[in-house]
CSV table of C-alpha atoms in Angstrom, one decimal:
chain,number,residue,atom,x,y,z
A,10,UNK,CA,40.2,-51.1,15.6
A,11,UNK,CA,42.4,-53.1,13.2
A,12,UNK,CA,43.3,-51.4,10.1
A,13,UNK,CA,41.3,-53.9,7.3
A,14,UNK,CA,41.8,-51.7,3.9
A,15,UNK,CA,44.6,-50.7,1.4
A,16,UNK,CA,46.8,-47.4,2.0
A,17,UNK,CA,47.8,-47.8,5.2
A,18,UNK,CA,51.0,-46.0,5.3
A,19,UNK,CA,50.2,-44.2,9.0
A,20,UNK,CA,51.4,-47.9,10.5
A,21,UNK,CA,53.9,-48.6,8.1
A,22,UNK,CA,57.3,-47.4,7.4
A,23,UNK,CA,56.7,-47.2,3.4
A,24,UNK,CA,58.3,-45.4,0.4
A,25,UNK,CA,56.6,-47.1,-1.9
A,26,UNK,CA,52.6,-48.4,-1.7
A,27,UNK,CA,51.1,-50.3,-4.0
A,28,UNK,CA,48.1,-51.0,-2.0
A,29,UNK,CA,45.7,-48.2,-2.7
A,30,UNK,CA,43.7,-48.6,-6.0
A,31,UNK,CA,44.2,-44.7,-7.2
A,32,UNK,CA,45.0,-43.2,-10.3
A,33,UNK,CA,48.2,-42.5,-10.6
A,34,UNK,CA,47.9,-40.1,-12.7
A,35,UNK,CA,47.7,-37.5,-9.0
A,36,UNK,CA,44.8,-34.5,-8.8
A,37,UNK,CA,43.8,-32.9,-12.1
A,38,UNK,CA,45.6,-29.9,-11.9
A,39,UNK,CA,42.1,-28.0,-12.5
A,40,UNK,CA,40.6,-29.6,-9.1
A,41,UNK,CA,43.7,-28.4,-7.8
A,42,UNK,CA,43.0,-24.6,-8.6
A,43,UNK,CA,39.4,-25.4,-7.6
A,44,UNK,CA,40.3,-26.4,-4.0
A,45,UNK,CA,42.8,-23.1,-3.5
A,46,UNK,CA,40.1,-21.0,-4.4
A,47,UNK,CA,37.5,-23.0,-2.3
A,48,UNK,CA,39.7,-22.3,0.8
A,49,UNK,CA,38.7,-19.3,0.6
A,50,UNK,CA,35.3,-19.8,1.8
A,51,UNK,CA,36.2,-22.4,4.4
A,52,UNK,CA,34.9,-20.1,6.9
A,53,UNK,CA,31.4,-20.7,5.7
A,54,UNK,CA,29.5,-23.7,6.2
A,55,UNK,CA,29.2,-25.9,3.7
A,56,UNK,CA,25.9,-26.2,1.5
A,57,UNK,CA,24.8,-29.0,3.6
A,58,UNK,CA,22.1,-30.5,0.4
A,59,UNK,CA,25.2,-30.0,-1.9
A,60,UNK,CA,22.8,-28.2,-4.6
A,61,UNK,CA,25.3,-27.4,-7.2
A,62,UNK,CA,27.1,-30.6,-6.6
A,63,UNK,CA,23.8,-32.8,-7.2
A,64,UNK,CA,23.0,-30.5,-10.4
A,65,UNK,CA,26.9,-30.8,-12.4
A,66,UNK,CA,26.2,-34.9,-11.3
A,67,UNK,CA,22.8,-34.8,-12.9
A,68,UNK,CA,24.0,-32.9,-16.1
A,69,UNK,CA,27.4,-35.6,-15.9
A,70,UNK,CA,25.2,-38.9,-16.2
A,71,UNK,CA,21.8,-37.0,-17.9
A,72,UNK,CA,19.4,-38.0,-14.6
A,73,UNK,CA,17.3,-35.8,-12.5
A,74,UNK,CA,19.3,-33.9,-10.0
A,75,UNK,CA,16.5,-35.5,-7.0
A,76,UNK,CA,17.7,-38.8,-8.1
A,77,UNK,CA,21.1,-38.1,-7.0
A,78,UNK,CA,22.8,-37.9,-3.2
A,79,UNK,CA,26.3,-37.1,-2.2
A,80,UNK,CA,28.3,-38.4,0.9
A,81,UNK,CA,31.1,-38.7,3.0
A,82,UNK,CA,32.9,-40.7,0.4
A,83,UNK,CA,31.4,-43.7,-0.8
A,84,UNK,CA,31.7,-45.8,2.7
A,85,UNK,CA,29.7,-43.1,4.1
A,86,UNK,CA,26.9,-44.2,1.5
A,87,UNK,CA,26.6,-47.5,1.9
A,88,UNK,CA,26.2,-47.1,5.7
A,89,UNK,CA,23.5,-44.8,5.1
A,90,UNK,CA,21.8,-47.0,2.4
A,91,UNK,CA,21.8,-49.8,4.9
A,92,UNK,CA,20.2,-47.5,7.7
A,93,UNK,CA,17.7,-46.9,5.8
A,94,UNK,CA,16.6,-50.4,4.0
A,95,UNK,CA,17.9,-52.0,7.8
A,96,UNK,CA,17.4,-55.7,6.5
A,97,UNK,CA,16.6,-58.5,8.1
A,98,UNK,CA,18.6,-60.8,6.2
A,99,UNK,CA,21.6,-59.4,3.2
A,100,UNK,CA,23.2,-61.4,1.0
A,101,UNK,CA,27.1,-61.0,0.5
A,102,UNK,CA,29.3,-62.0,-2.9
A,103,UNK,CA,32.7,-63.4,-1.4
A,104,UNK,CA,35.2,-61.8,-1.7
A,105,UNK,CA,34.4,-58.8,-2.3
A,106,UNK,CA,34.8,-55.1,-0.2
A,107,UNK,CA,34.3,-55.7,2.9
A,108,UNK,CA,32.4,-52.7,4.0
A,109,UNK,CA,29.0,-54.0,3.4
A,110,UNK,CA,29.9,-56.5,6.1
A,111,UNK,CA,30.4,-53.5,8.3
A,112,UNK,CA,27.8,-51.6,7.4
A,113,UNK,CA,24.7,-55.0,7.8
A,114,UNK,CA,26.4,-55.7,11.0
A,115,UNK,CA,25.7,-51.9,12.3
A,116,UNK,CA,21.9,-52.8,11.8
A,117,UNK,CA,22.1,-56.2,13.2
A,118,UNK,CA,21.4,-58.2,9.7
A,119,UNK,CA,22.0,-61.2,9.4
A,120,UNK,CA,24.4,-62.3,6.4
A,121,UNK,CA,24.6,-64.9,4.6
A,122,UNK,CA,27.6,-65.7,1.6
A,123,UNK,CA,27.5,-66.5,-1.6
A,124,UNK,CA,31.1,-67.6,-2.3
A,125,UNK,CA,32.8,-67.3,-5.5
A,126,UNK,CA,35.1,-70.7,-6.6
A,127,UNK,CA,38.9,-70.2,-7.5
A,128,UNK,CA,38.1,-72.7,-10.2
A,129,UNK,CA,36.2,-70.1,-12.0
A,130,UNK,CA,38.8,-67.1,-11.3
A,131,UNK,CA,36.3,-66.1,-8.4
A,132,UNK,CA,33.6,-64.9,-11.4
A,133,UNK,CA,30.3,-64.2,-10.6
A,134,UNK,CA,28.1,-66.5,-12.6
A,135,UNK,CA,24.9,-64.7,-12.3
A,136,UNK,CA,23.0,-67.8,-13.2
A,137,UNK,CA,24.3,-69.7,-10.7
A,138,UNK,CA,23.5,-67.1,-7.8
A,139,UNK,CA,19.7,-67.1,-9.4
A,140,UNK,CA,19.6,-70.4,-9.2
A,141,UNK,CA,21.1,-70.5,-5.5
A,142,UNK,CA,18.8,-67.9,-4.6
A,143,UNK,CA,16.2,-70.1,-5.5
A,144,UNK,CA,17.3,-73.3,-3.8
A,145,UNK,CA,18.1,-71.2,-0.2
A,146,UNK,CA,14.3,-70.5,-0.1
A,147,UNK,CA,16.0,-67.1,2.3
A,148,UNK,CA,14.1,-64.1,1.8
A,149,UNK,CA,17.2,-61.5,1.1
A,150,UNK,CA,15.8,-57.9,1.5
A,151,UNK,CA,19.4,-56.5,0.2
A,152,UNK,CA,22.2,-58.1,-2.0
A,153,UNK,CA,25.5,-56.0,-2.5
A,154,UNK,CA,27.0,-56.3,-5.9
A,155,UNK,CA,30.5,-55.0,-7.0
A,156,UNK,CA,30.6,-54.5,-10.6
A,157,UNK,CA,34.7,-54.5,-11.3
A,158,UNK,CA,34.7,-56.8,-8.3
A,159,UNK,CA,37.0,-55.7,-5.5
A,160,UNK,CA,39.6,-57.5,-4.8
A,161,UNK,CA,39.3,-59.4,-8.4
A,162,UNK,CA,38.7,-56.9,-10.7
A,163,UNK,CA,37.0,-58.8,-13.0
A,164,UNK,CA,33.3,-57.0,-14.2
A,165,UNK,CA,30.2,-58.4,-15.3
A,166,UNK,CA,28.3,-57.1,-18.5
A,167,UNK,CA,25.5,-54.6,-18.5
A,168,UNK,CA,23.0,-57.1,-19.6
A,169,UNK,CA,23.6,-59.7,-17.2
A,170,UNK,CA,23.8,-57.4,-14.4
A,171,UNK,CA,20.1,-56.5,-15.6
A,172,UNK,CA,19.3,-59.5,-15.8
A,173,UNK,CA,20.3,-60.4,-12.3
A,174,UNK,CA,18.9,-56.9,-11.4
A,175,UNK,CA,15.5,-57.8,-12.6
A,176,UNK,CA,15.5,-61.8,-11.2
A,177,UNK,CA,16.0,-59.7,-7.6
A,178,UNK,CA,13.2,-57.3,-8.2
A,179,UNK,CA,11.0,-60.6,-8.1
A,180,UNK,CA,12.3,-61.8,-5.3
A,181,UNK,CA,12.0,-58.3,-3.5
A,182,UNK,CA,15.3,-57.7,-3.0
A,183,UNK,CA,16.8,-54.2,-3.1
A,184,UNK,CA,20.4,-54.3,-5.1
A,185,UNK,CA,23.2,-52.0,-4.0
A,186,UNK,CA,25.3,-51.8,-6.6
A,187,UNK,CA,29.0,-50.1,-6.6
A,188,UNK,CA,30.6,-49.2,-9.5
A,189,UNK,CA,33.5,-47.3,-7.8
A,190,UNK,CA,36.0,-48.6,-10.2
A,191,UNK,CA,33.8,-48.4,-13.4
A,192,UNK,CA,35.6,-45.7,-14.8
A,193,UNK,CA,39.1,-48.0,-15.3
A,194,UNK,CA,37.4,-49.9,-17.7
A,195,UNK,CA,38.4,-49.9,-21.2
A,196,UNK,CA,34.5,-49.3,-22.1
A,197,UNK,CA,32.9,-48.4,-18.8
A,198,UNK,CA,29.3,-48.3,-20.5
A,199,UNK,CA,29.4,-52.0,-21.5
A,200,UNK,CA,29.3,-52.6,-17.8
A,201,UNK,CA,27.1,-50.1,-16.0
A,202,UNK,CA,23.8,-50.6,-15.3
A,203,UNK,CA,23.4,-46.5,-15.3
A,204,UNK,CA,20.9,-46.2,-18.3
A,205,UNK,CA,19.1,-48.7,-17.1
A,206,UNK,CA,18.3,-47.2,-13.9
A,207,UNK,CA,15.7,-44.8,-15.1
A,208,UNK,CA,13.6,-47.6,-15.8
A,209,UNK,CA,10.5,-48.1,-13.7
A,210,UNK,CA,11.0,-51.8,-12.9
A,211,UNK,CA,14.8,-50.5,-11.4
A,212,UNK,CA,13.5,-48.6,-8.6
A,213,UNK,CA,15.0,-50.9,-6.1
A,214,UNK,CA,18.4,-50.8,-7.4
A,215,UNK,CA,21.0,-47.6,-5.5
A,216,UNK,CA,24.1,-47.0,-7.8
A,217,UNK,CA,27.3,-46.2,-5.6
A,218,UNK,CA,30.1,-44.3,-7.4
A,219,UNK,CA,32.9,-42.2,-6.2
A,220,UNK,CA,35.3,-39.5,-7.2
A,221,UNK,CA,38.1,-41.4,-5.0
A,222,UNK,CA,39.8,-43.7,-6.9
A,223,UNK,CA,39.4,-42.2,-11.0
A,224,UNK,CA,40.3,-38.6,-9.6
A,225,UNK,CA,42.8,-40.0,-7.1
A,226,UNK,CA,40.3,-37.5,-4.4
A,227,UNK,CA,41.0,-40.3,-1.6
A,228,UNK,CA,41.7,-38.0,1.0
A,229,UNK,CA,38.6,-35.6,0.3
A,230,UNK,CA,35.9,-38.3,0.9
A,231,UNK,CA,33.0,-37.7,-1.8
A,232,UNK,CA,30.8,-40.4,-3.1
A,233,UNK,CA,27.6,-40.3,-4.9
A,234,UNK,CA,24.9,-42.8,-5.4
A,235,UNK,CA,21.8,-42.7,-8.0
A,236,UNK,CA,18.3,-43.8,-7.2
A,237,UNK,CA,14.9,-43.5,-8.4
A,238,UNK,CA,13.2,-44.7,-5.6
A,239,UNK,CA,12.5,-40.9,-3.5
A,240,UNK,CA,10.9,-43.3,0.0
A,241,UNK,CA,15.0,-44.6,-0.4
A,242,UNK,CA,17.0,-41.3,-0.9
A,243,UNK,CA,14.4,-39.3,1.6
A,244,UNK,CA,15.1,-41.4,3.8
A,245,UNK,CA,18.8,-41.6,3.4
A,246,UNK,CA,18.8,-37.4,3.8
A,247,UNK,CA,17.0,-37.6,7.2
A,248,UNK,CA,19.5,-40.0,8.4
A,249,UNK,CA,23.1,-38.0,7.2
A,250,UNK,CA,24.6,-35.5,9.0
A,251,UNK,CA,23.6,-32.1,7.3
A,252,UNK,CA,27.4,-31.3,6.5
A,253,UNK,CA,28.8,-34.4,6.0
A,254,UNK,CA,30.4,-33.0,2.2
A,255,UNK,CA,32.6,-30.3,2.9
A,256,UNK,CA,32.8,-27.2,1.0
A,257,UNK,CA,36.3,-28.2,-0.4
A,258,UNK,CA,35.2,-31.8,-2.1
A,259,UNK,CA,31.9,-30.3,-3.3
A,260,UNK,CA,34.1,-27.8,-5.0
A,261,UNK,CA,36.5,-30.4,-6.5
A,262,UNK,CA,34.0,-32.6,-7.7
A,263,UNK,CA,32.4,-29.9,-9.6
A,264,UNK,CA,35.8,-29.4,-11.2
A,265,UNK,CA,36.2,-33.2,-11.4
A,266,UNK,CA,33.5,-34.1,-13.9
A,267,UNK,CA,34.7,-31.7,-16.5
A,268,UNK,CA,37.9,-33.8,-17.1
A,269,UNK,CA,37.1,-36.2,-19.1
A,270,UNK,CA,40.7,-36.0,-21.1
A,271,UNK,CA,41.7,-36.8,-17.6
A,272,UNK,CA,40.0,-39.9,-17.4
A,273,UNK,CA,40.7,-40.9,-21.6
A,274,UNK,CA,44.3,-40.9,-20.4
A,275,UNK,CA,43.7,-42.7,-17.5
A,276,UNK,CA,42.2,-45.4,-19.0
A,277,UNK,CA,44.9,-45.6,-21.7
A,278,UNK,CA,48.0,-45.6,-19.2
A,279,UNK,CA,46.0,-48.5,-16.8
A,280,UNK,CA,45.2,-50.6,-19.9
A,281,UNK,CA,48.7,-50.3,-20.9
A,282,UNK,CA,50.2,-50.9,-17.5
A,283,UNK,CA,48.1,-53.7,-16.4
A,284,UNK,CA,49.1,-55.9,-19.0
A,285,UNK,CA,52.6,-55.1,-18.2
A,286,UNK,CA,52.5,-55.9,-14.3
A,287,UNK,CA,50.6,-59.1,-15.2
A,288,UNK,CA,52.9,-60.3,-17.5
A,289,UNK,CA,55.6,-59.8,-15.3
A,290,UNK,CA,53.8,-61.3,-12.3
A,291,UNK,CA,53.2,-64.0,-14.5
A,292,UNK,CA,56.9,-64.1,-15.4
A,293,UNK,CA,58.1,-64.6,-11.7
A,294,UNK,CA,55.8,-67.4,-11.9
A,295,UNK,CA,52.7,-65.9,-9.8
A,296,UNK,CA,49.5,-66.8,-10.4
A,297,UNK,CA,47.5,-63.5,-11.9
A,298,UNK,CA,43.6,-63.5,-12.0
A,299,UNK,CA,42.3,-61.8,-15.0
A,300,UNK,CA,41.7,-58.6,-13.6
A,301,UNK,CA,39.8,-55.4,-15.6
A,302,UNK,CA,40.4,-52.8,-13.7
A,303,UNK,CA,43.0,-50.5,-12.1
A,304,UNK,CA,44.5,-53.2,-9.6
A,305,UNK,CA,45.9,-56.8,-10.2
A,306,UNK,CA,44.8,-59.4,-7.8
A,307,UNK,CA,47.0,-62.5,-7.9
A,308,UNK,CA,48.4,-65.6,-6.0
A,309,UNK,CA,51.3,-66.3,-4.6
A,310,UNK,CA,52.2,-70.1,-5.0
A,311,UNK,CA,55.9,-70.8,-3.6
A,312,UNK,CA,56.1,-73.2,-1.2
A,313,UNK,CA,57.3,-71.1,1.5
A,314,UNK,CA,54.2,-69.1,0.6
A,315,UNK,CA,52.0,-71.7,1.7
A,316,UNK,CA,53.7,-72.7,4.8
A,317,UNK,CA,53.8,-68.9,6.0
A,318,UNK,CA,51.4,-66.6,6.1
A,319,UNK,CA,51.6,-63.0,4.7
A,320,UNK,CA,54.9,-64.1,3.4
A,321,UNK,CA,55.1,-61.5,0.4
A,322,UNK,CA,53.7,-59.1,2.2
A,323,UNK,CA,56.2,-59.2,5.1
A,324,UNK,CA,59.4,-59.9,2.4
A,325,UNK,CA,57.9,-56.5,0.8
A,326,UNK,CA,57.5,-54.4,4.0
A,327,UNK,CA,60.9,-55.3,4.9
A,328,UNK,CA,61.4,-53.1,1.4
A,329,UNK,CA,59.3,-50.6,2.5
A,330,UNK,CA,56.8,-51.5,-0.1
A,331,UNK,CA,53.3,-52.1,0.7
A,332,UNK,CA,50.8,-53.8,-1.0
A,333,UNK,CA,47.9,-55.4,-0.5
A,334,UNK,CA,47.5,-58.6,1.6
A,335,UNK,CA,44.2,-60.3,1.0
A,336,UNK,CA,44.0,-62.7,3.6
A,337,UNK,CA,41.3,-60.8,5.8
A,338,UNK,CA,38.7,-61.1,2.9
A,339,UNK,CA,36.2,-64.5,3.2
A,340,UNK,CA,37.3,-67.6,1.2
A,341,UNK,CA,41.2,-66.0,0.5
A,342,UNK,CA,44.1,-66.5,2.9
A,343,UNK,CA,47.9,-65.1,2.9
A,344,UNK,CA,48.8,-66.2,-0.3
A,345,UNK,CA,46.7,-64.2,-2.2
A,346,UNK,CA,46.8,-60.3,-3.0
A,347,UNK,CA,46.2,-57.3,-4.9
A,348,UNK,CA,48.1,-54.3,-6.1
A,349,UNK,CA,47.3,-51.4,-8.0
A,350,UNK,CA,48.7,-50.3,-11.6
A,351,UNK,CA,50.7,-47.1,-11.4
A,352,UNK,CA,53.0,-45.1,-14.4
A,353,UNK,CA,55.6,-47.2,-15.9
A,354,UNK,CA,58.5,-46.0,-14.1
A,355,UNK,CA,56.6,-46.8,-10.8
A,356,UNK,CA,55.8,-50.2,-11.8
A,357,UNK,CA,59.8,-50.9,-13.0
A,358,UNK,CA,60.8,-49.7,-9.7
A,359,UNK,CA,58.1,-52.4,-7.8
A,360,UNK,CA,59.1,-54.9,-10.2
A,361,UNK,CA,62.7,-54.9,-9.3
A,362,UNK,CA,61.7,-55.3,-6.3
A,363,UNK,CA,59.8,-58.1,-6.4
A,364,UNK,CA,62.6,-59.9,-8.5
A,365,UNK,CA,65.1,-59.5,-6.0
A,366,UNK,CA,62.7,-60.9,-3.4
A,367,UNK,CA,61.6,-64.0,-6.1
A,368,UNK,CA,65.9,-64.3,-6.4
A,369,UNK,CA,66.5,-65.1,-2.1
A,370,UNK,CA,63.4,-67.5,-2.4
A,371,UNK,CA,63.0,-68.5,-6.2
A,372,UNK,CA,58.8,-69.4,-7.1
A,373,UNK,CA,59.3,-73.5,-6.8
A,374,UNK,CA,55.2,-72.5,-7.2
A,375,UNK,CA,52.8,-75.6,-6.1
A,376,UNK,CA,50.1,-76.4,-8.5
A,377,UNK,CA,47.0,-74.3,-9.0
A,378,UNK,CA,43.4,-76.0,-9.8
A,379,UNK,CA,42.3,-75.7,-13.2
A,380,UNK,CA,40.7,-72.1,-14.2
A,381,UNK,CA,37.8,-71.9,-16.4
A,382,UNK,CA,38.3,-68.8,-18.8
């Protein structure tokens, strides 16, 4: 199977990769004295129903502990989620992660696209999917929505994603809704639907969050998702395998949720650095979506860019840097990419980089179409 996601440095030769969205701040150093004391008990079987986990997530976001589930990262939830709604017919924002594809085609859904226009930075205009909801006359049974988009990074407010949420609980259609990279935003609150959740008109909506990305816990594989529908979560606990969270990522997200200076800094260094790498980018004459969120998805407009595919990513890879080629996501090609935001010294380092590949084949960039702010 083709490798289709960020971080693959198992294929590459690479000394540098810039294609994984994690913070770069590394493992708290508490998780880290969490997980050498968990080794401990690696003898023992995990708890398979993650008990303690479930109750430190509940006390974390102040929801009942039975409204929470944990998984095998947050991939191994969305399968899961899909299992158990198995729709007939999904609706899919493009582009956006593509392992809600995966997951619909496992249960033989059919899918149909919503696509985002370049024209409007690839924003989702939540009036404008109501209203092409309306005119499709499809029954969806399941929408997937990304909330910081991935690859764009942009995020929708909490009140329109309500809004949206609500317009689909008339049309019957259950909302999956990842927030994964919620917790880079400069005010992750204005953008969560989380309080709104314990509503009773939000029963069909399943929140997806992770410890991956914010407590750079990649290679421990725990996700979480919220939901206040119990026919939903039962149903997604009879369909897991009983020890699919191991001891050792139960342990560390326990650990996890109690650093929240952690995550203050986090925020403040990705804020900071963001604006740097876009400006930058911007300098070398690439075009930069307005990204919110820990990565930087942008275009690459030199001529030679157009005329050969994956350009930058092959003049990078001869660098060993790796970053993020877009190109396998629907409605983008090879000219477009992401790349995360790491410390400033990192990012200096990639920069150069990039300079000296923009000096062999200077950005003679071909005009963009007009974006709508």
């Amino acid at each position: 199977m083709e490798y289709q996601h960020g971080g693959d440095i198992y294929t590459n030769s690479v000394t540098i990769d810039y294609s994984a969205n994690i913070n770069p701040l590394g493992l708290p150093e508490k998780v880290r004295e969490a997980l050498h004391e968990a080794v401990e008990n690696c003898s023992c079987y995990p708890d398979s129903r993650c008990l303690a986990l479930k109750q430190a997530l509940a006390e974390f976001h102040q929801v009942p502990a039975e409204a929470v589930i944990c998984g095998n990262g947050a991939a191994d939830l969305i399968f899961q989620i899909v299992q158990a709604v198995k729709p007939e017919h999904a609706l899919l924002i493009a582009p956006s992660f593509l392992e809600y594809r995966q997951a619909l085609l496992a249960v033989s859904s059919e899918i149909t696209y919503f696509d985002l226009e370049e024209k409007e930075g690839f924003r989702l205009e939540e009036k404008k999917l109501e209203k092409w909801i309306e005119e499709s006359e499809i029954h969806f049974q399941m929408i997937f929505l990304c909330n910081p988009n991935n690859p764009t990074g942009f995020a929708a407010k909490r009140e329109d994603m309500a809004k949206l949420l609500d317009f689909c609980r008339k049309k019957g259609i259950f909302c999956v809704v990842d927030e994964c990279f919620n917790e880079f935003l400069q005010e992750p609150e204005r953008y969560s639907i989380l309080e709104d959740l314990q509503k009773e008109e939000f029963g069909h909506v399943f929140l997806l969050k992770a410890f991956t990305k914010i407590y750079a816990m990649a290679g421990l594989r725990l996700g979480y998702g919220i939901c206040f529908d119990r026919k939903i979560t039962n149903r997604m606990e009879e369909l897991r395998q009983p020890w699919s969270v191991s001891s050792l990522a139960q342990a560390a997200g326990i650990a996890a949720l109690k650093e929240s200076d952690y995550v203050a800094r986090t925020r403040e260094l990705i804020a900071c650095e963001r604006e740097f790498l876009k400006e930058k980018l911007l300098e070398l004459g690439f075009f930069v979506f307005e990204s919110m969120a820990n990565y930087i998805f942008f275009r690459d407009m030199r001529q030679a860019a157009l005329e050969e595919e994956n350009l930058l990513y092959k003049q990078l890879l001869e660098r060993k840097v790796l970053i993020r080629s877009c190109g396998n996501y629907r409605g983008l090609d090879g000219t477009y990419y992401r790349i995360c935001v790491k410390r400033r010294k990192e990012n200096e380092e990639f920069i150069s980089i990039l300079e000296s590949v923009c000096r062999e084949m200077p950005c003679g960039c071909s005009p963009m179409p007009e974006v709508r702010g």
